[in-house]
Amino acid sequence: MTTPGNNGANTPEDDDPFGYLYEDGQAQGATPPRTGGGYGYPGPTVGQQQPGVPRTSYNQVRTVGERQYGQIPQQQYQGPPQQQGSPQQQYGRPTAQYAAPETYPGGAPPRQGPPPQQTGGGGRGPNTKGLLIGAVAVVAAVVIGIAVALASNSGDKNKKDDTANPGKSSSSQPSQQPSTDPSASASAPAELPKDDAATLTLGGSAQVGTNVPGAKGTGGAFVGNFNNVGASVTWKPNVPKAGSYKLNLQYGIPGVDANATITLNGKAESRPMNMKNFAHSPAGDWAKGWQNTYAIVQLNKGVNEIKLSCEQGNQCNVNLDQFWLTPAS
């Protein structure tokens, strides 16, 4: 059994084979390995070991303050071997090989920085003006190329349209042969007739008047004095085709309902022209009584005769302003 005081039969110098490397070991006489012998801290030999007495350990107990650390060895470091021609250097001073090359006599001159660029004057600087002109030229070339491409595409499209429709004429050239297709003129509806009542054929007591403002006839003229049996207005409109039409009438009343008889191509219609007070104009005010009404009539193609008259049983206290036709649908 081994204890801190008795660690076996080996000598303490055998426990620390590198004792001679330590400063305190050297001070105690430790030596490097020898042939056939031990090394490390010196101590009693095996034969000198007394029973019951602890063996000398390489961790020697020393008085406080006796062992010192960090002291500079008495043998001063002299630096690397001196080269021929170089001054002798002492420890603690920089050697010559660590100095800048320009510190040597005849050494390299101090490194110069790049010369400052001149922005003007006679020096040669970057040709910014030439670069700007080149950039503008490139942009202009790109724009011209795009314009040419668009123009060529438009021309190709026109050529394709002409090839696909060889009978289609250009919009800039008028057609040499007028169209004989009757459907071409029938596609656009013809303007239907419209006339002032003052320009039509009057009968009985009917006469032209201009004393009521608000009439749409030329010069504010209208047909008045119609409130007598036998008074009439005859209109002969020309229509493009037979069919149903709206007979529109601009009339004026003094706030009281009125009506009149319609005679179409010599035949009296069963329903009169209704001229009620749709606008609810005040009674007795002719200027505010101008209104519109209509009646559906069947007309023949060409000229038709439409007569509006005051007959027995009609209420004819009315002024007649304008007549016009519109499609019934």
Coordinates of C-alpha atoms in Angstrom, one line a residue:
M1 CA 0.0 0.0 0.0
T2 CA 1.4 3.4 -1.0
T3 CA 0.9 6.6 1.0
P4 CA 1.9 10.2 0.4
G5 CA 5.0 9.6 2.4
N6 CA 5.9 6.2 1.0
N7 CA 5.3 5.7 -2.7
G8 CA 7.3 2.6 -3.2
A9 CA 10.9 1.6 -3.5
N10 CA 11.8 3.8 -6.5
T11 CA 14.0 6.8 -5.9
P12 CA 12.4 10.3 -6.2
E13 CA 14.6 11.3 -9.0
D14 CA 13.0 8.4 -11.0
D15 CA 9.5 9.9 -10.5
D16 CA 10.4 13.2 -12.4
P17 CA 12.6 12.4 -15.3
F18 CA 12.7 16.0 -16.4
G19 CA 13.7 17.5 -13.1
Y20 CA 17.0 18.8 -14.5
L21 CA 15.0 21.1 -16.8
Y22 CA 13.6 23.1 -13.9
E23 CA 15.4 26.1 -12.5
D24 CA 15.0 24.9 -8.9
G25 CA 16.1 21.4 -9.9
Q26 CA 19.3 22.8 -11.4
A27 CA 19.8 24.8 -8.3
Q28 CA 19.6 21.6 -6.2
G29 CA 22.0 19.8 -8.5
A30 CA 19.7 17.9 -10.8
T31 CA 21.6 16.5 -13.8
P32 CA 20.6 15.1 -17.2
P33 CA 20.3 11.4 -17.7
R34 CA 23.4 9.3 -17.2
T35 CA 24.1 5.9 -18.5
G36 CA 23.1 3.3 -15.9
G37 CA 22.0 5.9 -13.4
G38 CA 18.9 8.0 -12.4
Y39 CA 18.3 11.7 -13.0
G40 CA 16.2 14.4 -11.4
Y41 CA 16.4 15.7 -7.9
P42 CA 19.3 14.3 -5.9
G43 CA 18.3 12.4 -2.8
P44 CA 19.3 9.5 -0.7
T45 CA 20.0 6.3 -2.4
V46 CA 18.0 3.2 -1.8
G47 CA 20.4 1.9 0.7
Q48 CA 20.3 5.1 2.7
Q49 CA 16.5 5.2 3.0
Q50 CA 15.7 4.8 6.7
P51 CA 12.7 2.8 7.7
G52 CA 9.8 5.0 8.8
V53 CA 11.4 8.2 7.4
P54 CA 9.6 9.6 4.4
R55 CA 11.5 9.6 1.2
T56 CA 12.7 13.0 -0.2
S57 CA 10.1 14.3 -2.7
Y58 CA 10.8 16.4 -5.8
N59 CA 8.3 18.9 -4.4
Q60 CA 10.6 20.2 -1.8
V61 CA 9.2 22.2 1.1
R62 CA 10.8 25.6 1.0
T63 CA 10.6 28.6 3.2
V64 CA 8.2 31.3 2.1
G65 CA 10.0 33.8 -0.1
E66 CA 12.9 31.6 -0.9
R67 CA 11.7 30.5 -4.3
Q68 CA 11.4 33.3 -6.8
Y69 CA 9.7 33.3 -10.2
G70 CA 10.0 35.5 -13.2
Q71 CA 13.6 36.6 -12.6
I72 CA 15.8 37.2 -15.6
P73 CA 18.6 34.7 -15.9
Q74 CA 21.9 36.1 -15.0
Q75 CA 23.2 35.1 -18.4
Q76 CA 21.9 37.9 -20.7
Y77 CA 20.6 37.0 -24.1
Q78 CA 23.0 38.4 -26.7
G79 CA 20.7 38.2 -29.7
P80 CA 21.3 36.3 -32.9
P81 CA 24.7 35.8 -34.3
Q82 CA 26.2 39.0 -35.7
Q83 CA 26.4 39.3 -39.5
Q84 CA 29.4 40.7 -41.2
G85 CA 29.1 44.4 -41.7
S86 CA 26.1 44.9 -39.4
P87 CA 26.5 46.7 -36.1
Q88 CA 26.3 44.7 -32.9
Q89 CA 22.8 44.8 -31.4
Q90 CA 22.0 44.3 -27.7
Y91 CA 19.1 42.6 -26.2
G92 CA 16.0 44.8 -26.0
R93 CA 16.9 46.9 -29.1
P94 CA 15.4 46.4 -32.5
T95 CA 17.7 44.7 -34.9
A96 CA 18.5 46.1 -38.3
Q97 CA 16.4 43.6 -40.3
Y98 CA 13.3 44.9 -38.7
A99 CA 13.8 48.6 -39.8
A100 CA 12.1 50.0 -42.8
P101 CA 14.1 49.6 -46.1
E102 CA 14.2 53.4 -46.6
T103 CA 16.2 53.8 -43.3
Y104 CA 19.2 52.1 -44.8
P105 CA 21.8 54.3 -46.4
G106 CA 21.0 54.3 -50.1
G107 CA 17.8 52.3 -49.5
A108 CA 14.6 52.5 -51.4
P109 CA 13.0 56.0 -51.7
P110 CA 9.8 56.7 -49.8
R111 CA 6.7 55.3 -51.6
Q112 CA 4.9 58.1 -53.4
G113 CA 1.0 58.1 -53.5
P114 CA -0.8 58.3 -56.9
P115 CA -0.7 61.7 -58.5
P116 CA -3.9 63.7 -58.1
Q117 CA -6.2 63.6 -61.1
Q118 CA -6.6 66.9 -62.8
T119 CA -10.2 68.0 -63.4
G120 CA -9.4 70.8 -65.8
G121 CA -6.6 72.6 -67.5
G122 CA -4.0 71.0 -69.9
G123 CA -3.7 67.7 -68.1
R124 CA -5.1 64.5 -69.5
G125 CA -8.0 63.2 -67.4
P126 CA -10.9 60.8 -68.1
N127 CA -12.7 61.8 -71.3
T128 CA -16.1 62.2 -69.7
K129 CA -17.4 64.4 -72.6
G130 CA -16.6 61.6 -75.0
L131 CA -18.3 59.0 -72.8
L132 CA -21.4 61.2 -72.6
I133 CA -21.6 61.7 -76.3
G134 CA -21.2 57.9 -76.8
A135 CA -24.0 57.2 -74.4
V136 CA -26.3 59.7 -76.1
A137 CA -25.5 58.2 -79.5
V138 CA -26.3 54.7 -78.2
V139 CA -29.7 55.8 -76.8
A140 CA -30.5 57.6 -80.1
A141 CA -29.7 54.5 -82.1
V142 CA -31.9 52.4 -79.9
V143 CA -34.8 54.8 -80.3
I144 CA -34.4 55.0 -84.1
G145 CA -34.3 51.2 -84.3
I146 CA -37.5 50.9 -82.3
A147 CA -39.2 53.4 -84.6
V148 CA -38.1 51.6 -87.7
A149 CA -39.3 48.3 -86.3
L150 CA -42.7 49.7 -85.5
A151 CA -43.0 51.3 -88.9
S152 CA -42.0 48.1 -90.7
N153 CA -44.5 46.0 -88.6
S154 CA -47.3 48.4 -89.5
G155 CA -46.4 48.2 -93.2
D156 CA -46.4 44.4 -93.0
K157 CA -49.7 44.4 -91.3
N158 CA -51.2 46.6 -94.0
K159 CA -49.8 44.3 -96.7
K160 CA -51.3 41.3 -95.0
D161 CA -54.7 43.0 -94.8
D162 CA -54.5 43.8 -98.5
T163 CA -53.6 40.3 -99.3
A164 CA -56.4 38.8 -97.2
N165 CA -58.9 41.3 -98.6
P166 CA -57.9 42.0 -102.3
G167 CA -61.2 43.8 -103.0
K168 CA -60.8 46.2 -100.1
S169 CA -59.7 49.6 -101.2
S170 CA -57.4 51.9 -99.3
S171 CA -59.0 54.6 -97.1
S172 CA -57.0 57.2 -98.9
Q173 CA -58.3 56.3 -102.3
P174 CA -62.0 56.7 -103.2
S175 CA -63.9 53.9 -104.7
Q176 CA -64.0 54.0 -108.5
Q177 CA -67.4 52.2 -108.8
P178 CA -70.4 53.4 -106.8
S179 CA -72.3 50.7 -104.9
T180 CA -75.5 49.5 -106.5
D181 CA -76.7 47.5 -103.5
P182 CA -80.0 48.9 -102.4
S183 CA -79.4 47.6 -98.9
A184 CA -76.6 50.0 -98.4
S185 CA -78.9 53.0 -98.5
A186 CA -81.6 51.3 -96.6
S187 CA -79.2 50.5 -93.7
A188 CA -79.2 54.2 -92.7
P189 CA -82.7 55.4 -91.8
A190 CA -83.9 58.3 -93.8
E191 CA -84.8 61.5 -91.9
L192 CA -88.5 61.7 -91.5
P193 CA -90.4 65.0 -92.3
K194 CA -90.8 67.8 -89.9
D195 CA -92.6 71.2 -90.6
D196 CA -93.9 74.3 -88.9
A197 CA -97.7 74.5 -88.7
A198 CA -97.5 78.1 -89.9
T199 CA -96.1 76.9 -93.3
L200 CA -98.9 74.4 -93.9
T201 CA -102.3 74.7 -95.7
L202 CA -104.8 76.4 -93.4
G203 CA -108.6 76.3 -93.6
G204 CA -111.6 77.9 -91.9
S205 CA -110.8 80.5 -89.2
A206 CA -107.2 79.2 -88.7
Q207 CA -104.6 81.9 -89.1
V208 CA -100.9 82.5 -88.3
G209 CA -100.0 84.2 -85.0
T210 CA -96.9 85.4 -83.2
N211 CA -98.3 87.0 -80.1
V212 CA -97.6 84.0 -77.7
P213 CA -94.0 83.6 -76.7
G214 CA -92.4 80.1 -76.5
A215 CA -93.4 78.8 -80.0
K216 CA -90.6 76.8 -81.8
G217 CA -91.8 77.8 -85.3
T218 CA -89.6 80.1 -87.4
G219 CA -89.8 83.6 -86.0
G220 CA -92.0 82.3 -83.2
A221 CA -95.0 81.8 -85.6
F222 CA -97.8 79.4 -84.9
V223 CA -101.4 78.6 -86.1
G224 CA -104.0 80.2 -83.8
N225 CA -107.7 81.1 -83.8
F226 CA -108.4 77.4 -84.1
N227 CA -111.4 77.3 -81.7
N228 CA -114.0 77.3 -84.4
V229 CA -115.7 74.4 -86.3
G230 CA -114.1 74.1 -89.7
A231 CA -110.7 75.4 -88.8
S232 CA -108.0 73.0 -90.1
V233 CA -104.4 72.5 -90.9
T234 CA -103.4 70.1 -93.8
W235 CA -99.9 68.5 -93.9
K236 CA -98.5 66.3 -96.8
P237 CA -95.4 64.4 -95.6
N238 CA -93.4 62.0 -97.9
V239 CA -92.4 58.8 -96.1
P240 CA -89.8 56.2 -97.5
K241 CA -92.0 53.1 -96.8
A242 CA -95.4 52.1 -95.6
G243 CA -95.9 51.4 -92.0
S244 CA -96.9 52.7 -88.6
Y245 CA -95.6 56.2 -87.5
K246 CA -96.0 58.6 -84.7
L247 CA -97.7 61.8 -85.6
N248 CA -96.0 64.3 -83.2
L249 CA -97.5 67.7 -82.4
Q250 CA -96.2 70.7 -80.5
Y251 CA -99.2 72.7 -79.2
G252 CA -100.2 75.3 -76.7
I253 CA -103.3 75.5 -74.4
P254 CA -104.3 78.0 -71.6
G255 CA -104.2 75.3 -68.9
V256 CA -107.4 73.5 -70.3
D257 CA -107.5 70.1 -72.1
A258 CA -108.2 70.2 -75.9
N259 CA -108.6 67.8 -78.8
A260 CA -109.1 67.7 -82.6
T261 CA -110.1 65.3 -85.4
I262 CA -107.4 63.5 -87.6
T263 CA -108.2 62.8 -91.2
L264 CA -105.7 60.5 -92.9
N265 CA -105.7 60.3 -96.7
G266 CA -109.4 61.5 -96.8
K267 CA -110.6 59.1 -94.1
A268 CA -111.3 60.4 -90.6
E269 CA -109.7 58.5 -87.8
S270 CA -111.9 57.2 -85.0
R271 CA -109.6 58.5 -82.3
P272 CA -109.0 62.2 -82.1
M273 CA -105.6 63.9 -81.4
N274 CA -105.5 64.2 -77.6
M275 CA -104.1 67.6 -76.4
K276 CA -104.5 67.4 -72.6
N277 CA -102.8 69.6 -70.1
F278 CA -100.0 67.0 -69.4
A279 CA -97.7 69.7 -68.0
H280 CA -100.3 71.0 -65.6
S281 CA -99.8 74.6 -66.8
P282 CA -101.8 77.3 -65.0
A283 CA -105.2 78.2 -66.4
G284 CA -105.2 81.2 -68.7
D285 CA -101.4 81.3 -69.2
W286 CA -100.8 80.5 -72.9
A287 CA -97.0 81.1 -72.7
K288 CA -96.6 78.3 -70.1
G289 CA -99.0 75.9 -71.9
W290 CA -96.7 74.7 -74.7
Q291 CA -96.6 70.8 -74.6
N292 CA -96.1 67.7 -76.8
T293 CA -98.4 64.9 -77.8
Y294 CA -98.6 62.1 -80.5
A295 CA -101.0 59.7 -82.2
I296 CA -100.2 56.4 -84.1
V297 CA -101.1 56.6 -87.8
Q298 CA -100.7 54.1 -90.7
L299 CA -99.0 55.8 -93.7
N300 CA -98.4 54.6 -97.2
K301 CA -95.1 54.8 -99.0
G302 CA -94.6 58.2 -100.6
V303 CA -96.8 61.3 -100.0
N304 CA -99.6 61.1 -97.5
E305 CA -102.3 63.7 -96.6
I306 CA -102.8 64.4 -92.9
K307 CA -105.5 66.9 -91.8
L308 CA -106.1 68.1 -88.3
S309 CA -109.4 70.0 -87.9
C310 CA -111.9 71.3 -85.4
E311 CA -115.1 69.3 -85.8
Q312 CA -118.4 69.1 -83.9
G313 CA -117.8 67.8 -80.4
N314 CA -114.1 68.8 -80.4
Q315 CA -112.6 71.2 -77.8
C316 CA -110.3 73.3 -80.1
N317 CA -109.1 76.1 -77.9
V318 CA -105.5 75.4 -78.9
N319 CA -102.5 76.9 -80.8
L320 CA -100.6 74.6 -83.2
D321 CA -96.8 75.0 -83.4
Q322 CA -95.0 72.0 -85.3
F323 CA -95.7 68.6 -86.9
W324 CA -93.1 65.8 -87.3
L325 CA -93.0 62.0 -87.8
T326 CA -91.0 59.4 -85.9
P327 CA -91.0 55.5 -86.1
A328 CA -93.8 53.9 -84.1
S329 CA -91.6 51.1 -82.7

